[in-house]
PDB file of C-alpha atoms in Angstrom:
ATOM      1  CA  GLN Z 192     -32.354-123.625 -97.246  1.00 90.00           C
ATOM      2  CA  VAL Z 193     -31.422-120.513 -95.454  1.00 93.00           C
ATOM      3  CA  GLN Z 194     -33.813-118.598 -93.588  1.00 96.00           C
ATOM      4  CA  LEU Z 195     -33.378-114.836 -93.018  1.00 97.00           C
ATOM      5  CA  VAL Z 196     -35.210-112.950 -90.117  1.00 96.00           C
ATOM      6  CA  GLU Z 197     -34.591-109.177 -90.275  1.00 96.00           C
ATOM      7  CA  SER Z 198     -35.290-106.923 -87.256  1.00 96.00           C
ATOM      8  CA  GLY Z 199     -34.585-103.320 -85.755  1.00 97.00           C
ATOM      9  CA  GLY Z 200     -36.547-101.452 -88.498  1.00 96.00           C
ATOM     10  CA  GLY Z 201     -38.519 -98.155 -87.375  1.00 97.00           C
ATOM     11  CA  LEU Z 202     -39.322 -94.719 -87.637  1.00 98.00           C
ATOM     12  CA  VAL Z 203     -36.526 -91.969 -86.649  1.00 98.00           C
ATOM     13  CA  GLN Z 204     -35.869 -88.543 -87.030  1.00 98.00           C
ATOM     14  CA  ALA Z 205     -33.242 -87.413 -89.539  1.00 98.00           C
ATOM     15  CA  GLY Z 206     -29.914 -87.197 -87.976  1.00 98.00           C
ATOM     16  CA  GLY Z 207     -31.037 -90.413 -85.701  1.00 98.00           C
ATOM     17  CA  SER Z 208     -29.482 -93.638 -85.420  1.00 98.00           C
ATOM     18  CA  LEU Z 209     -31.114 -97.579 -86.039  1.00 98.00           C
ATOM     19  CA  ARG Z 210     -29.242-100.667 -85.630  1.00 98.00           C
ATOM     20  CA  LEU Z 211     -30.635-103.406 -88.385  1.00 98.00           C
ATOM     21  CA  SER Z 212     -30.137-107.299 -87.060  1.00 98.00           C
ATOM     22  CA  CYS Z 213     -30.545-110.337 -89.476  1.00 98.00           C
ATOM     23  CA  ALA Z 214     -30.586-113.705 -88.102  1.00 97.00           C
ATOM     24  CA  ALA Z 215     -29.889-116.880 -90.234  1.00 96.00           C
ATOM     25  CA  SER Z 216     -30.889-120.308 -89.732  1.00 93.00           C
ATOM     26  CA  GLY Z 217     -30.531-123.413 -91.634  1.00 90.00           C
ATOM     27  CA  SER Z 218     -27.842-124.566 -93.910  1.00 86.00           C
ATOM     28  CA  ILE Z 219     -25.441-121.960 -93.553  1.00 85.00           C
ATOM     29  CA  GLY Z 220     -22.344-122.775 -95.297  1.00 83.00           C
ATOM     30  CA  SER Z 221     -18.505-121.530 -95.254  1.00 82.00           C
ATOM     31  CA  MET Z 222     -17.206-119.108 -97.625  1.00 84.00           C
ATOM     32  CA  ASN Z 223     -20.513-116.895 -97.615  1.00 91.00           C
ATOM     33  CA  ILE Z 224     -21.197-113.256 -98.187  1.00 96.00           C
ATOM     34  CA  MET Z 225     -24.060-111.882 -96.147  1.00 97.00           C
ATOM     35  CA  GLY Z 226     -25.360-107.864 -96.779  1.00 98.00           C
ATOM     36  CA  TRP Z 227     -27.849-105.298 -96.750  1.00 98.00           C
ATOM     37  CA  TYR Z 228     -29.758-103.782 -99.726  1.00 98.00           C
ATOM     38  CA  ARG Z 229     -32.946-101.358 -99.915  1.00 98.00           C
ATOM     39  CA  GLN Z 230     -35.588-100.533-101.763  1.00 98.00           C
ATOM     40  CA  ALA Z 231     -37.807 -97.096-101.546  1.00 97.00           C
ATOM     41  CA  PRO Z 232     -41.182 -96.676-103.271  1.00 93.00           C
ATOM     42  CA  GLY Z 233     -40.780 -96.542-106.989  1.00 95.00           C
ATOM     43  CA  LYS Z 234     -37.003 -97.458-107.170  1.00 97.00           C
ATOM     44  CA  GLN Z 235     -34.938-100.223-107.665  1.00 97.00           C
ATOM     45  CA  ARG Z 236     -33.522-102.375-105.039  1.00 98.00           C
ATOM     46  CA  GLU Z 237     -30.208-101.290-104.323  1.00 98.00           C
ATOM     47  CA  PHE Z 238     -26.721-102.291-102.422  1.00 98.00           C
ATOM     48  CA  VAL Z 239     -26.036-100.895 -99.202  1.00 98.00           C
ATOM     49  CA  ALA Z 240     -23.302-103.086 -97.804  1.00 98.00           C
ATOM     50  CA  ILE Z 241     -21.960-106.281 -97.930  1.00 98.00           C
ATOM     51  CA  ILE Z 242     -19.349-108.312 -95.547  1.00 98.00           C
ATOM     52  CA  SER Z 243     -17.793-111.541 -96.113  1.00 95.00           C
ATOM     53  CA  ASP Z 244     -17.838-114.406 -93.573  1.00 91.00           C
ATOM     54  CA  SER Z 245     -13.722-113.369 -92.841  1.00 93.00           C
ATOM     55  CA  GLY Z 246     -15.134-109.721 -92.408  1.00 94.00           C
ATOM     56  CA  SER Z 247     -14.222-108.098 -95.369  1.00 97.00           C
ATOM     57  CA  THR Z 248     -16.611-105.560 -96.232  1.00 98.00           C
ATOM     58  CA  ASN Z 249     -17.747-103.066 -98.871  1.00 98.00           C
ATOM     59  CA  TYR Z 250     -20.183 -99.874 -98.787  1.00 98.00           C
ATOM     60  CA  ALA Z 251     -22.307 -98.128-101.199  1.00 98.00           C
ATOM     61  CA  ASP Z 252     -20.552 -94.408-101.812  1.00 98.00           C
ATOM     62  CA  SER Z 253     -24.039 -92.855-100.265  1.00 98.00           C
ATOM     63  CA  VAL Z 254     -23.707 -94.594 -96.997  1.00 98.00           C
ATOM     64  CA  LYS Z 255     -20.076 -94.589 -96.436  1.00 98.00           C
ATOM     65  CA  GLY Z 256     -19.062 -93.087 -92.963  1.00 98.00           C
ATOM     66  CA  ARG Z 257     -22.658 -93.217 -91.884  1.00 98.00           C
ATOM     67  CA  PHE Z 258     -23.341 -97.113 -91.689  1.00 98.00           C
ATOM     68  CA  THR Z 259     -20.982 -99.851 -90.413  1.00 98.00           C
ATOM     69  CA  ILE Z 260     -21.771-103.579 -91.014  1.00 98.00           C
ATOM     70  CA  SER Z 261     -20.802-106.314 -88.924  1.00 98.00           C
ATOM     71  CA  ARG Z 262     -21.332-110.015 -88.332  1.00 96.00           C
ATOM     72  CA  ASP Z 263     -21.238-112.551 -85.587  1.00 95.00           C
ATOM     73  CA  ASN Z 264     -20.536-116.097 -87.105  1.00 92.00           C
ATOM     74  CA  ALA Z 265     -21.184-117.397 -83.702  1.00 92.00           C
ATOM     75  CA  LYS Z 266     -24.786-116.071 -83.624  1.00 93.00           C
ATOM     76  CA  LYS Z 267     -25.165-116.429 -87.799  1.00 94.00           C
ATOM     77  CA  THR Z 268     -26.256-112.705 -87.421  1.00 96.00           C
ATOM     78  CA  VAL Z 269     -25.575-110.057 -89.662  1.00 97.00           C
ATOM     79  CA  TYR Z 270     -25.871-106.068 -88.194  1.00 98.00           C
ATOM     80  CA  LEU Z 271     -26.042-102.713 -89.710  1.00 98.00           C
ATOM     81  CA  GLN Z 272     -25.592 -99.894 -87.449  1.00 98.00           C
ATOM     82  CA  MET Z 273     -26.793 -96.626 -89.268  1.00 98.00           C
ATOM     83  CA  ASN Z 274     -26.291 -93.247 -87.943  1.00 98.00           C
ATOM     84  CA  SER Z 275     -26.604 -89.794 -89.188  1.00 98.00           C
ATOM     85  CA  LEU Z 276     -29.899 -91.016 -91.186  1.00 98.00           C
ATOM     86  CA  GLU Z 277     -31.453 -88.687 -93.735  1.00 97.00           C
ATOM     87  CA  PRO Z 278     -34.937 -88.797 -94.983  1.00 97.00           C
ATOM     88  CA  GLU Z 279     -33.215 -90.306 -98.304  1.00 97.00           C
ATOM     89  CA  ASP Z 280     -32.214 -93.495 -96.364  1.00 98.00           C
ATOM     90  CA  THR Z 281     -36.225 -94.434 -96.112  1.00 98.00           C
ATOM     91  CA  ALA Z 282     -36.686 -97.883 -97.681  1.00 98.00           C
ATOM     92  CA  VAL Z 283     -37.544-101.488 -97.098  1.00 98.00           C
ATOM     93  CA  TYR Z 284     -34.240-102.906 -96.107  1.00 98.00           C
ATOM     94  CA  TYR Z 285     -33.477-106.716 -96.978  1.00 98.00           C
ATOM     95  CA  CYS Z 286     -30.926-108.914 -95.737  1.00 98.00           C
ATOM     96  CA  ASN Z 287     -29.091-111.184 -98.355  1.00 98.00           C
ATOM     97  CA  TYR Z 288     -27.309-114.327 -97.717  1.00 97.00           C
ATOM     98  CA  ARG Z 289     -25.077-115.755-100.853  1.00 95.00           C
ATOM     99  CA  ARG Z 290     -22.735-118.344-101.718  1.00 93.00           C
ATOM    100  CA  ILE Z 291     -21.480-119.233-105.426  1.00 89.00           C
ATOM    101  CA  GLY Z 292     -24.542-120.334-107.282  1.00 89.00           C
ATOM    102  CA  TYR Z 293     -27.427-119.081-104.895  1.00 92.00           C
ATOM    103  CA  GLN Z 294     -28.578-116.567-102.731  1.00 95.00           C
ATOM    104  CA  TYR Z 295     -31.470-115.990-100.155  1.00 96.00           C
ATOM    105  CA  TRP Z 296     -33.414-112.845 -99.289  1.00 97.00           C
ATOM    106  CA  GLY Z 297     -35.182-111.700 -95.725  1.00 97.00           C
ATOM    107  CA  GLN Z 298     -38.607-110.183 -95.972  1.00 97.00           C
ATOM    108  CA  GLY Z 299     -37.437-106.890 -95.262  1.00 97.00           C
ATOM    109  CA  THR Z 300     -38.005-104.382 -92.435  1.00 97.00           C
ATOM    110  CA  GLN Z 301     -39.116-100.886 -93.288  1.00 98.00           C
ATOM    111  CA  VAL Z 302     -36.763 -97.820 -92.043  1.00 98.00           C
ATOM    112  CA  THR Z 303     -38.718 -94.624 -92.158  1.00 98.00           C
ATOM    113  CA  VAL Z 304     -36.746 -91.647 -91.772  1.00 98.00           C
ATOM    114  CA  SER Z 305     -38.351 -88.137 -90.897  1.00 97.00           C
ATOM    115  CA  SER Z 306     -37.238 -84.642 -91.792  1.00 93.00           C
TER     116      SER Z 306
END
């Protein structure tokens, strides 16, 4: 079992920044990928960014150049630095942990960007 706890969400004006954190605990194995997904009201959950335990990253086109994902393996924590936030970024942001054959989700943290 893996537990994921997100933090750092909140209300910010357009153009502002937020930093999300996701702390993992439990049976953390090697060769894992951690990432962030988001779900806006009335929409499906969508991919935001992922990072492997070796540091390889991938981003959705909509956030490239604005968001940066990073991780601290010693702290079992993944971060999402979000800059130049737009109202379209408003969503519940979910942390994800996966290895081959299974994955876990956090409970989500709300990010609201006002115009």
